[in-house]
């Protein structure tokens, strides 16, 4: 029987993050069957969805002379610039067609403010503007989270760190995540998560 205080949080399993998408994470689609199977073990299933306006400030196309994967200084700190991705309502922003979205009890959309990105499911990249997910979990009495999805070193990592900081017990199933791994970002993310007390499981 699934424990009532435990939730599965599926991060950004969307077309643009899968092979063929605008910001494809290598092997991003391989994790979908395993995530679908894992859903049955949880009383609560929550999906997140990266959801940007077409002129989002995280897109390199909005910064003259900048290319994807370069960085800029934003008021809230350094921001990696991405190819245009997960534009609201576009096919790339849709969940992977094989993801069992019918099991989701909540879908958290993030990154919809033009001027600020949101890697984490809990806070935008200023680390203070909430998405509302914390309140949802607390009012449901959920205090243990398992995170899966894309990408390990960005949105999964930021979500796990915020969840740990907020006092949730956090497990990341690495076998059901895939990474972008930009200049050592995967190793740095694993180190940061471990330090924060996040349990890393399932690494092949
Ligand atoms: Zn994004």
GROMACS .gro file of C-alpha atoms and ligand atoms in nm:
model
  205
    1UNK     CA    1   0.000   0.000   0.000
    2UNK     CA    2   0.139   0.341  -0.091
    3UNK     CA    3   0.219   0.554   0.214
    4UNK     CA    4  -0.013   0.857   0.236
    5UNK     CA    5   0.271   1.095   0.321
    6UNK     CA    6   0.479   1.014   0.015
    7UNK     CA    7   0.466   1.169  -0.333
    8UNK     CA    8   0.628   1.103  -0.667
    9UNK     CA    9   0.731   1.425  -0.842
   10UNK     CA   10   0.794   1.383  -1.214
   11UNK     CA   11   1.004   1.671  -1.343
   12UNK     CA   12   0.959   1.808  -1.698
   13UNK     CA   13   0.912   1.488  -1.903
   14UNK     CA   14   0.821   1.698  -2.206
   15UNK     CA   15   0.880   1.661  -2.579
   16UNK     CA   16   1.138   1.938  -2.601
   17UNK     CA   17   1.356   1.761  -2.342
   18UNK     CA   18   1.338   1.428  -2.526
   19UNK     CA   19   1.531   1.323  -2.840
   20UNK     CA   20   1.404   1.526  -3.135
   21UNK     CA   21   1.308   1.816  -2.908
   22UNK     CA   22   1.450   2.168  -2.895
   23UNK     CA   23   1.658   2.103  -2.583
   24UNK     CA   24   1.692   1.728  -2.600
   25UNK     CA   25   1.842   1.548  -2.302
   26UNK     CA   26   2.027   1.236  -2.423
   27UNK     CA   27   1.811   0.932  -2.349
   28UNK     CA   28   1.534   1.150  -2.208
   29UNK     CA   29   1.263   0.925  -2.348
   30UNK     CA   30   1.416   0.605  -2.206
   31UNK     CA   31   1.290   0.681  -1.856
   32UNK     CA   32   0.921   0.706  -1.944
   33UNK     CA   33   0.821   0.336  -1.901
   34UNK     CA   34   0.999   0.316  -1.565
   35UNK     CA   35   0.833   0.634  -1.442
   36UNK     CA   36   0.491   0.506  -1.546
   37UNK     CA   37   0.552   0.183  -1.354
   38UNK     CA   38   0.671   0.370  -1.044
   39UNK     CA   39   0.354   0.583  -1.031
   40UNK     CA   40   0.158   0.285  -0.898
   41UNK     CA   41   0.368   0.285  -0.581
   42UNK     CA   42   0.267   0.636  -0.475
   43UNK     CA   43  -0.045   0.780  -0.321
   44UNK     CA   44   0.027   1.114  -0.483
   45UNK     CA   45   0.171   1.179  -0.829
   46UNK     CA   46   0.269   1.531  -0.930
   47UNK     CA   47   0.401   1.642  -1.267
   48UNK     CA   48   0.592   1.959  -1.345
   49UNK     CA   49   0.582   2.128  -1.683
   50UNK     CA   50   0.828   2.389  -1.808
   51UNK     CA   51   0.596   2.652  -1.956
   52UNK     CA   52   0.752   2.962  -2.110
   53UNK     CA   53   0.616   3.262  -2.299
   54UNK     CA   54   0.766   3.281  -2.652
   55UNK     CA   55   0.989   3.574  -2.551
   56UNK     CA   56   1.119   3.421  -2.228
   57UNK     CA   57   1.437   3.578  -2.090
   58UNK     CA   58   1.609   3.237  -2.059
   59UNK     CA   59   1.608   3.200  -2.439
   60UNK     CA   60   1.935   3.291  -2.614
   61UNK     CA   61   1.721   3.430  -2.897
   62UNK     CA   62   1.620   3.719  -2.666
   63UNK     CA   63   1.981   3.831  -2.610
   64UNK     CA   64   2.162   3.996  -2.902
   65UNK     CA   65   2.493   3.830  -2.979
   66UNK     CA   66   2.439   3.541  -2.740
   67UNK     CA   67   2.429   3.174  -2.831
   68UNK     CA   68   2.258   2.888  -2.648
   69UNK     CA   69   2.451   2.755  -2.347
   70UNK     CA   70   2.631   3.087  -2.291
   71UNK     CA   71   2.546   3.268  -1.969
   72UNK     CA   72   2.417   3.614  -1.879
   73UNK     CA   73   2.387   3.802  -1.552
   74UNK     CA   74   2.024   3.838  -1.448
   75UNK     CA   75   1.909   4.042  -1.145
   76UNK     CA   76   1.887   3.710  -0.956
   77UNK     CA   77   2.230   3.582  -1.063
   78UNK     CA   78   2.388   3.390  -1.346
   79UNK     CA   79   2.152   3.235  -1.599
   80UNK     CA   80   2.236   2.979  -1.867
   81UNK     CA   81   2.079   3.074  -2.201
   82UNK     CA   82   1.885   2.797  -2.368
   83UNK     CA   83   1.751   2.731  -2.714
   84UNK     CA   84   1.383   2.832  -2.735
   85UNK     CA   85   1.196   2.545  -2.567
   86UNK     CA   86   0.869   2.452  -2.397
   87UNK     CA   87   0.676   2.747  -2.536
   88UNK     CA   88   0.328   2.762  -2.386
   89UNK     CA   89   0.084   2.559  -2.595
   90UNK     CA   90   0.346   2.442  -2.846
   91UNK     CA   91   0.392   2.068  -2.915
   92UNK     CA   92   0.737   2.083  -2.755
   93UNK     CA   93   0.584   2.185  -2.424
   94UNK     CA   94   0.348   1.886  -2.419
   95UNK     CA   95   0.430   1.587  -2.203
   96UNK     CA   96   0.598   1.294  -2.376
   97UNK     CA   97   0.307   1.109  -2.543
   98UNK     CA   98   0.383   0.786  -2.356
   99UNK     CA   99   0.390   0.946  -2.011
  100UNK     CA  100   0.090   0.830  -1.808
  101UNK     CA  101  -0.039   1.178  -1.729
  102UNK     CA  102  -0.381   1.051  -1.625
  103UNK     CA  103  -0.237   0.942  -1.293
  104UNK     CA  104  -0.126   1.296  -1.207
  105UNK     CA  105  -0.319   1.468  -0.931
  106UNK     CA  106  -0.143   1.799  -0.980
  107UNK     CA  107   0.048   1.960  -1.265
  108UNK     CA  108   0.276   2.245  -1.162
  109UNK     CA  109   0.367   2.480  -1.445
  110UNK     CA  110   0.683   2.687  -1.404
  111UNK     CA  111   0.885   2.946  -1.593
  112UNK     CA  112   0.580   3.142  -1.704
  113UNK     CA  113   0.712   3.481  -1.586
  114UNK     CA  114   0.897   3.635  -1.879
  115UNK     CA  115   1.181   3.787  -1.677
  116UNK     CA  116   1.273   3.490  -1.461
  117UNK     CA  117   1.350   3.125  -1.516
  118UNK     CA  118   1.235   2.847  -1.287
  119UNK     CA  119   1.436   2.528  -1.269
  120UNK     CA  120   1.294   2.419  -0.936
  121UNK     CA  121   0.943   2.288  -0.882
  122UNK     CA  122   0.933   2.496  -0.561
  123UNK     CA  123   1.087   2.836  -0.635
  124UNK     CA  124   1.174   3.043  -0.939
  125UNK     CA  125   1.543   3.108  -0.998
  126UNK     CA  126   1.548   3.402  -0.754
  127UNK     CA  127   1.502   3.124  -0.495
  128UNK     CA  128   1.219   3.319  -0.328
  129UNK     CA  129   0.917   3.338  -0.564
  130UNK     CA  130   0.715   3.025  -0.480
  131UNK     CA  131   0.536   2.803  -0.730
  132UNK     CA  132   0.286   2.691  -0.466
  133UNK     CA  133   0.399   2.329  -0.459
  134UNK     CA  134   0.520   2.346  -0.099
  135UNK     CA  135   0.177   2.455   0.023
  136UNK     CA  136   0.006   2.181  -0.174
  137UNK     CA  137   0.230   1.913  -0.026
  138UNK     CA  138   0.204   2.044   0.331
  139UNK     CA  139  -0.173   2.070   0.328
  140UNK     CA  140  -0.190   1.712   0.201
  141UNK     CA  141   0.040   1.596   0.483
  142UNK     CA  142   0.310   1.485   0.241
  143UNK     CA  143   0.664   1.502   0.375
  144UNK     CA  144   0.855   1.244   0.171
  145UNK     CA  145   0.932   1.294  -0.197
  146UNK     CA  146   1.079   1.083  -0.472
  147UNK     CA  147   1.199   1.281  -0.773
  148UNK     CA  148   1.245   1.155  -1.127
  149UNK     CA  149   1.266   1.322  -1.467
  150UNK     CA  150   1.467   1.576  -1.665
  151UNK     CA  151   1.726   1.696  -1.634
  152UNK     CA  152   1.918   1.549  -1.340
  153UNK     CA  153   2.164   1.837  -1.320
  154UNK     CA  154   1.918   2.125  -1.363
  155UNK     CA  155   1.549   2.099  -1.280
  156UNK     CA  156   1.572   1.775  -1.080
  157UNK     CA  157   1.875   1.904  -0.890
  158UNK     CA  158   1.722   2.244  -0.806
  159UNK     CA  159   1.395   2.082  -0.704
  160UNK     CA  160   1.573   1.831  -0.479
  161UNK     CA  161   1.786   2.098  -0.313
  162UNK     CA  162   1.484   2.320  -0.246
  163UNK     CA  163   1.281   2.028  -0.114
  164UNK     CA  164   1.562   1.931   0.124
  165UNK     CA  165   1.600   2.294   0.236
  166UNK     CA  166   1.226   2.303   0.309
  167UNK     CA  167   1.259   1.995   0.530
  168UNK     CA  168   1.120   1.725   0.304
  169UNK     CA  169   1.283   1.384   0.298
  170UNK     CA  170   1.406   1.355  -0.060
  171UNK     CA  171   1.509   1.064  -0.279
  172UNK     CA  172   1.625   1.106  -0.639
  173UNK     CA  173   1.599   0.794  -0.854
  174UNK     CA  174   1.893   0.849  -1.086
  175UNK     CA  175   1.797   0.557  -1.308
  176UNK     CA  176   1.477   0.744  -1.390
  177UNK     CA  177   1.653   1.074  -1.463
  178UNK     CA  178   1.878   1.185  -1.746
  179UNK     CA  179   2.131   1.472  -1.747
  180UNK     CA  180   2.236   1.750  -1.982
  181UNK     CA  181   2.588   1.753  -1.825
  182UNK     CA  182   2.711   2.096  -1.925
  183UNK     CA  183   3.077   2.142  -1.825
  184UNK     CA  184   3.069   1.911  -1.526
  185UNK     CA  185   2.720   2.011  -1.413
  186UNK     CA  186   2.618   1.652  -1.341
  187UNK     CA  187   2.905   1.584  -1.101
  188UNK     CA  188   2.844   1.921  -0.931
  189UNK     CA  189   2.473   1.847  -0.897
  190UNK     CA  190   2.533   1.503  -0.747
  191UNK     CA  191   2.778   1.651  -0.498
  192UNK     CA  192   2.537   1.931  -0.400
  193UNK     CA  193   2.246   1.691  -0.357
  194UNK     CA  194   2.451   1.452  -0.145
  195UNK     CA  195   2.568   1.738   0.076
  196UNK     CA  196   2.209   1.853   0.120
  197UNK     CA  197   2.108   1.511   0.247
  198UNK     CA  198   1.926   1.401  -0.069
  199UNK     CA  199   1.930   1.024  -0.112
  200UNK     CA  200   2.057   0.925  -0.457
  201UNK     CA  201   1.931   0.584  -0.563
  202UNK     CA  202   1.930   0.357  -0.867
  203UNK     CA  203   2.247   0.464  -1.039
  204UNK     CA  204   2.341   0.194  -1.286
  205LIG    ZN1  205   1.293   2.616  -1.947
   0.00000   0.00000   0.00000
